[in-house]
Amino acid sequence: MKIPKALKKGDRVAIIATARKVNPEDLNPALRLLESWELVPVLGSSIGLSSHQFAGTDEQRAQDLQKQLNDPKVRAIWCAKGGYGTVRILDLVDFTAFQQDPKWLIGYSDITALHSHLNKLKVASLHAQICLGIETKTPNTQASLKQLLFAKNWCYTFKGHSQNKPGTAKGILVGGNLSVLFSLIGSRSDLDLQHKILFIEDLDEYLYHIDRMLQNLKRNGWFNKISGLIVGGMSDMNDNTIPFGQSALEIIQEAVAPYDFPVAYNFPAGHLEENQAIALGKKVQLDVSHNQSELKYI
């Protein structure tokens, strides 16, 4: 895997919208945060554009991403907003120059489509809070993003869970939003999972949808390949009038029960107030017990 270079003071960080449209004024907290880190924010041409729910047409959003990927003066690209739409522009972008001079791509949720695509290109990226809402998150949310951008160590120690499957695993960290990962199966942006540590999170899904996705992952052989599983926020789940009968975590637990890799719940990332940044594409060690789990870069 290629790891983008660490940022240094004075570097430019482009802010773009790959999916939903965004009001430029709503980005002010993110701009101030970058400036406090002595970085130079640059607003992309997609910011402020509107095409129905998207930040401009697919072509406009792709052109902005292409420009920032190719600009050697831009050293990181921070996605302004998620929602839906990133997958629509993946095949409109040429990543050749980016692969020769990789830079950090930052975002989560719908941005998982880009993370997964970059994984196939063997370039690391940052699963981290988008620009919108960064001011409402915990100090660790911001601190972890800063530390990883500037190539500082960050270790994740988080509370255990009764459903944890204890053990130790090593591998390259991959993953992101479960629904987006599910939607990419069979495409050229599908994850390479052999001997990987898989991270998943999701928001506002019906419980039977969670089960359907997990059954699909299982039947596609995902759990025969990975070395460990990390479960972040499974937030604001929905149920039908006749209950499904299991929580999201219970659905996951049942799906992975036949396998012997360690499983850690309660990871502080996802659609949560605590959305710590993680470097997808870096090698990690996962240590899981019922009382406490730890993830560290190695």
Short mmCIF file of C-alpha atoms in Angstrom, two decimals:
data_model
loop_
_atom_site.label_atom_id
_atom_site.label_comp_id
_atom_site.label_asym_id
_atom_site.label_seq_id
_atom_site.Cartn_x
_atom_site.Cartn_y
_atom_site.Cartn_z
CA MET A 1 0.00 0.00 0.00
CA LYS A 2 1.13 3.54 -0.76
CA ILE A 3 0.84 5.85 2.25
CA PRO A 4 0.40 9.56 1.44
CA LYS A 5 3.03 11.92 2.79
CA ALA A 6 2.49 13.63 6.12
CA LEU A 7 1.16 17.17 5.97
CA LYS A 8 3.28 20.09 7.06
CA LYS A 9 2.39 23.62 8.01
CA GLY A 10 1.37 25.69 5.01
CA ASP A 11 0.07 22.75 2.98
CA ARG A 12 -3.14 23.15 1.01
CA VAL A 13 -6.24 21.09 1.82
CA ALA A 14 -8.97 21.08 -0.83
CA ILE A 15 -12.58 20.86 0.29
CA ILE A 16 -14.90 19.29 -2.26
CA ALA A 17 -18.39 17.78 -2.48
CA THR A 18 -18.52 14.36 -4.11
CA ALA A 19 -22.17 13.74 -3.25
CA ARG A 20 -24.79 16.04 -1.68
CA LYS A 21 -24.77 19.78 -2.19
CA VAL A 22 -23.46 22.00 0.55
CA ASN A 23 -23.89 25.61 1.61
CA PRO A 24 -20.43 27.27 1.65
CA GLU A 25 -21.24 29.13 4.88
CA ASP A 26 -21.72 25.81 6.67
CA LEU A 27 -18.05 25.03 6.08
CA ASN A 28 -16.75 27.92 8.20
CA PRO A 29 -16.00 25.76 11.29
CA ALA A 30 -13.97 23.34 9.17
CA LEU A 31 -12.09 26.23 7.54
CA ARG A 32 -11.24 27.69 10.94
CA LEU A 33 -10.06 24.29 12.17
CA LEU A 34 -7.68 23.86 9.23
CA GLU A 35 -6.34 27.36 9.74
CA SER A 36 -5.77 26.63 13.43
CA TRP A 37 -3.60 23.73 12.29
CA GLU A 38 -1.70 26.19 10.04
CA LEU A 39 -3.03 24.55 6.90
CA VAL A 40 -4.48 26.42 3.92
CA PRO A 41 -8.07 25.49 2.98
CA VAL A 42 -9.02 25.68 -0.71
CA LEU A 43 -12.68 25.46 -1.73
CA GLY A 44 -13.27 23.30 -4.78
CA SER A 45 -15.54 24.26 -7.64
CA SER A 46 -18.23 21.79 -6.48
CA ILE A 47 -18.87 23.78 -3.31
CA GLY A 48 -22.08 25.76 -3.73
CA LEU A 49 -23.21 23.97 -6.91
CA SER A 50 -26.67 22.42 -7.06
CA SER A 51 -28.23 19.76 -9.26
CA HIS A 52 -31.28 18.47 -7.42
CA GLN A 53 -29.79 16.92 -4.26
CA PHE A 54 -26.25 16.74 -5.66
CA ALA A 55 -23.41 19.29 -5.58
CA GLY A 56 -23.64 19.85 -9.31
CA THR A 57 -23.84 17.24 -12.05
CA ASP A 58 -21.82 14.05 -11.95
CA GLU A 59 -19.44 15.61 -14.47
CA GLN A 60 -18.99 18.76 -12.38
CA ARG A 61 -18.26 16.82 -9.21
CA ALA A 62 -15.89 14.50 -11.06
CA GLN A 63 -14.05 17.45 -12.61
CA ASP A 64 -13.50 18.99 -9.18
CA LEU A 65 -12.20 15.73 -7.73
CA GLN A 66 -9.96 15.25 -10.77
CA LYS A 67 -8.51 18.74 -10.42
CA GLN A 68 -7.66 18.27 -6.75
CA LEU A 69 -6.21 14.80 -7.32
CA ASN A 70 -3.93 16.14 -10.05
CA ASP A 71 -2.85 19.39 -8.35
CA PRO A 72 0.58 18.76 -6.76
CA LYS A 73 0.11 21.75 -4.45
CA VAL A 74 -2.96 20.15 -2.83
CA ARG A 75 -1.75 17.67 -0.20
CA ALA A 76 -5.11 16.46 1.16
CA ILE A 77 -8.72 16.37 -0.02
CA TRP A 78 -11.46 16.70 2.60
CA CYS A 79 -14.98 15.78 1.55
CA ALA A 80 -17.54 18.34 2.69
CA LYS A 81 -20.62 16.12 2.91
CA GLY A 82 -21.85 12.58 2.40
CA GLY A 83 -25.40 11.49 1.71
CA TYR A 84 -25.34 9.72 -1.62
CA GLY A 85 -23.63 10.21 -4.96
CA THR A 86 -19.90 9.47 -4.71
CA VAL A 87 -20.23 6.14 -6.52
CA ARG A 88 -21.70 7.96 -9.53
CA ILE A 89 -18.41 9.72 -10.28
CA LEU A 90 -15.83 6.98 -9.66
CA ASP A 91 -15.68 5.87 -13.29
CA LEU A 92 -15.42 9.48 -14.51
CA VAL A 93 -12.09 10.07 -12.75
CA ASP A 94 -8.56 9.10 -13.85
CA PHE A 95 -6.49 8.18 -10.80
CA THR A 96 -3.20 7.69 -12.68
CA ALA A 97 -1.49 10.89 -11.52
CA PHE A 98 -2.84 10.42 -8.00
CA GLN A 99 -1.31 6.94 -7.78
CA GLN A 100 2.07 8.44 -8.63
CA ASP A 101 1.68 11.23 -6.05
CA PRO A 102 -0.93 10.10 -3.50
CA LYS A 103 -2.48 12.50 -1.01
CA TRP A 104 -4.86 11.93 1.90
CA LEU A 105 -8.53 11.57 0.97
CA ILE A 106 -10.71 12.30 4.02
CA GLY A 107 -14.35 11.42 4.71
CA TYR A 108 -16.73 8.68 5.79
CA SER A 109 -20.24 7.31 5.18
CA ASP A 110 -20.93 7.74 1.43
CA ILE A 111 -17.22 8.50 0.94
CA THR A 112 -16.65 4.80 1.63
CA ALA A 113 -17.09 4.36 -2.14
CA LEU A 114 -13.88 6.32 -2.67
CA HIS A 115 -12.06 4.56 0.18
CA SER A 116 -12.92 1.17 -1.28
CA HIS A 117 -11.86 2.25 -4.77
CA LEU A 118 -8.54 3.56 -3.41
CA ASN A 119 -8.03 0.28 -1.58
CA LYS A 120 -8.10 -1.52 -4.94
CA LEU A 121 -5.58 1.04 -6.21
CA LYS A 122 -3.44 0.25 -3.13
CA VAL A 123 -3.49 3.79 -1.72
CA ALA A 124 -4.27 4.52 1.94
CA SER A 125 -6.99 7.00 2.92
CA LEU A 126 -8.56 8.46 6.05
CA HIS A 127 -11.98 7.34 7.25
CA ALA A 128 -12.82 10.42 9.28
CA GLN A 129 -15.41 13.09 9.94
CA ILE A 130 -16.52 15.10 6.91
CA CYS A 131 -16.28 18.88 7.07
CA LEU A 132 -19.90 19.38 8.07
CA GLY A 133 -20.45 18.83 11.78
CA ILE A 134 -16.78 18.67 12.73
CA GLU A 135 -17.39 21.34 15.38
CA THR A 136 -20.05 19.18 17.09
CA LYS A 137 -17.82 16.15 17.54
CA THR A 138 -15.62 15.16 20.48
CA PRO A 139 -12.09 16.51 20.94
CA ASN A 140 -10.73 13.05 20.04
CA THR A 141 -12.54 13.23 16.71
CA GLN A 142 -10.57 16.31 15.76
CA ALA A 143 -7.34 15.27 17.47
CA SER A 144 -7.19 11.86 15.77
CA LEU A 145 -7.67 13.48 12.36
CA LYS A 146 -4.90 15.98 13.02
CA GLN A 147 -2.52 13.34 14.34
CA LEU A 148 -2.96 11.04 11.35
CA LEU A 149 -2.64 13.88 8.83
CA PHE A 150 0.64 14.93 10.41
CA ALA A 151 1.85 11.29 10.66
CA LYS A 152 1.69 11.08 14.44
CA ASN A 153 0.87 7.85 16.28
CA TRP A 154 -2.71 7.33 17.45
CA CYS A 155 -3.80 4.32 19.48
CA TYR A 156 -7.43 3.36 20.03
CA THR A 157 -8.34 1.85 23.38
CA PHE A 158 -12.08 1.30 23.75
CA LYS A 159 -14.46 -0.40 26.13
CA GLY A 160 -15.23 -4.06 25.75
CA HIS A 161 -18.55 -5.71 25.04
CA SER A 162 -20.16 -8.91 26.20
CA GLN A 163 -20.43 -10.04 22.58
CA ASN A 164 -16.74 -9.45 21.81
CA LYS A 165 -14.87 -12.45 20.44
CA PRO A 166 -11.45 -12.27 22.15
CA GLY A 167 -8.21 -12.68 20.25
CA THR A 168 -5.40 -10.92 18.42
CA ALA A 169 -5.13 -10.23 14.71
CA LYS A 170 -2.82 -8.33 12.38
CA GLY A 171 -3.54 -7.04 8.91
CA ILE A 172 -4.24 -4.03 6.74
CA LEU A 173 -7.26 -2.04 7.89
CA VAL A 174 -10.12 -1.74 5.36
CA GLY A 175 -13.83 -0.98 5.39
CA GLY A 176 -16.28 1.80 6.11
CA ASN A 177 -20.04 2.11 5.77
CA LEU A 178 -21.65 -1.33 5.52
CA SER A 179 -24.41 -0.30 3.09
CA VAL A 180 -21.92 1.30 0.70
CA LEU A 181 -19.53 -1.67 0.89
CA PHE A 182 -22.48 -3.97 0.16
CA SER A 183 -23.43 -1.89 -2.88
CA LEU A 184 -19.90 -2.23 -4.34
CA ILE A 185 -19.71 -6.03 -4.25
CA GLY A 186 -18.85 -7.39 -7.69
CA SER A 187 -17.67 -4.03 -9.02
CA ARG A 188 -14.09 -2.99 -9.72
CA SER A 189 -14.26 -0.96 -6.50
CA ASP A 190 -14.98 -4.04 -4.35
CA LEU A 191 -12.64 -4.54 -1.40
CA ASP A 192 -9.62 -6.80 -1.40
CA LEU A 193 -10.21 -8.64 1.89
CA GLN A 194 -7.58 -11.37 2.10
CA HIS A 195 -5.97 -11.25 5.56
CA LYS A 196 -7.48 -7.81 6.23
CA ILE A 197 -8.97 -6.29 9.38
CA LEU A 198 -12.49 -5.20 8.38
CA PHE A 199 -14.19 -2.17 9.96
CA ILE A 200 -17.95 -1.61 9.50
CA GLU A 201 -20.48 0.98 10.64
CA ASP A 202 -23.95 2.08 9.51
CA LEU A 203 -26.82 4.48 10.09
CA ASP A 204 -30.61 4.52 9.75
CA GLU A 205 -31.02 1.03 8.31
CA TYR A 206 -33.79 -1.47 8.91
CA LEU A 207 -32.63 -4.43 10.96
CA TYR A 208 -33.64 -6.90 8.29
CA HIS A 209 -31.50 -4.89 5.82
CA ILE A 210 -28.52 -5.38 8.16
CA ASP A 211 -29.22 -9.12 8.22
CA ARG A 212 -29.60 -9.25 4.43
CA MET A 213 -26.25 -7.50 3.96
CA LEU A 214 -24.47 -9.74 6.47
CA GLN A 215 -25.86 -12.86 4.81
CA ASN A 216 -24.59 -11.54 1.47
CA LEU A 217 -21.10 -10.90 2.88
CA LYS A 218 -21.10 -14.37 4.35
CA ARG A 219 -22.18 -16.04 1.09
CA ASN A 220 -19.58 -14.01 -0.84
CA GLY A 221 -16.84 -15.44 1.35
CA TRP A 222 -15.86 -12.24 3.17
CA PHE A 223 -15.62 -13.97 6.54
CA ASN A 224 -13.42 -16.71 5.13
CA LYS A 225 -10.86 -14.08 4.13
CA ILE A 226 -10.61 -11.49 6.91
CA SER A 227 -8.37 -11.75 9.97
CA GLY A 228 -10.52 -9.63 12.29
CA LEU A 229 -13.69 -7.55 12.50
CA ILE A 230 -14.23 -4.15 14.11
CA VAL A 231 -17.77 -2.86 14.57
CA GLY A 232 -18.29 0.88 14.99
CA GLY A 233 -21.54 2.74 15.42
CA MET A 234 -24.68 0.96 14.26
CA SER A 235 -26.77 4.05 14.82
CA ASP A 236 -30.51 4.81 14.74
CA MET A 237 -31.59 1.40 13.48
CA ASN A 238 -35.20 0.89 12.37
CA ASP A 239 -37.59 -2.03 12.80
CA ASN A 240 -40.89 -3.14 11.30
CA THR A 241 -44.25 -3.39 13.08
CA ILE A 242 -43.50 -7.07 13.59
CA PRO A 243 -40.02 -6.89 15.18
CA PHE A 244 -37.06 -8.57 13.52
CA GLY A 245 -36.13 -9.98 16.91
CA GLN A 246 -32.45 -9.10 17.04
CA SER A 247 -30.43 -5.94 17.47
CA ALA A 248 -27.86 -4.96 14.85
CA LEU A 249 -25.04 -6.28 17.04
CA GLU A 250 -26.86 -9.56 17.60
CA ILE A 251 -27.31 -9.93 13.83
CA ILE A 252 -23.58 -9.40 13.32
CA GLN A 253 -22.72 -11.78 16.15
CA GLU A 254 -24.85 -14.55 14.66
CA ALA A 255 -23.39 -14.05 11.17
CA VAL A 256 -19.76 -14.33 12.33
CA ALA A 257 -20.26 -16.99 15.02
CA PRO A 258 -18.88 -19.87 12.89
CA TYR A 259 -15.54 -18.09 12.31
CA ASP A 260 -12.51 -17.90 14.57
CA PHE A 261 -11.29 -14.34 13.98
CA PRO A 262 -11.52 -11.76 16.82
CA VAL A 263 -14.49 -9.38 16.82
CA ALA A 264 -14.52 -6.01 18.63
CA TYR A 265 -17.66 -3.97 19.18
CA ASN A 266 -17.96 -0.38 20.50
CA PHE A 267 -15.25 1.06 18.24
CA PRO A 268 -15.47 4.90 18.45
CA ALA A 269 -16.08 5.64 14.76
CA GLY A 270 -19.10 6.07 12.53
CA HIS A 271 -22.24 8.18 12.79
CA LEU A 272 -21.45 9.01 16.39
CA GLU A 273 -20.45 12.04 18.41
CA GLU A 274 -17.11 10.26 18.82
CA ASN A 275 -16.00 9.64 15.23
CA GLN A 276 -12.27 9.05 15.49
CA ALA A 277 -10.22 9.01 12.32
CA ILE A 278 -8.72 5.73 11.11
CA ALA A 279 -6.14 5.17 8.39
CA LEU A 280 -7.55 2.64 5.95
CA GLY A 281 -4.70 0.90 4.15
CA LYS A 282 -2.27 0.91 7.08
CA LYS A 283 -1.23 -2.26 8.88
CA VAL A 284 -2.73 -2.63 12.35
CA GLN A 285 -2.87 -4.98 15.31
CA LEU A 286 -6.24 -5.66 16.94
CA ASP A 287 -6.33 -7.00 20.51
CA VAL A 288 -9.78 -7.95 21.79
CA SER A 289 -11.03 -9.01 25.22
CA HIS A 290 -14.43 -8.79 26.87
CA ASN A 291 -13.27 -5.90 29.07
CA GLN A 292 -11.30 -3.77 26.63
CA SER A 293 -10.06 -3.70 23.05
CA GLU A 294 -7.13 -1.96 21.42
CA LEU A 295 -6.24 -1.07 17.85
CA LYS A 296 -2.78 0.19 17.03
CA TYR A 297 -0.73 0.83 13.89
CA ILE A 298 2.29 -1.38 13.43
#
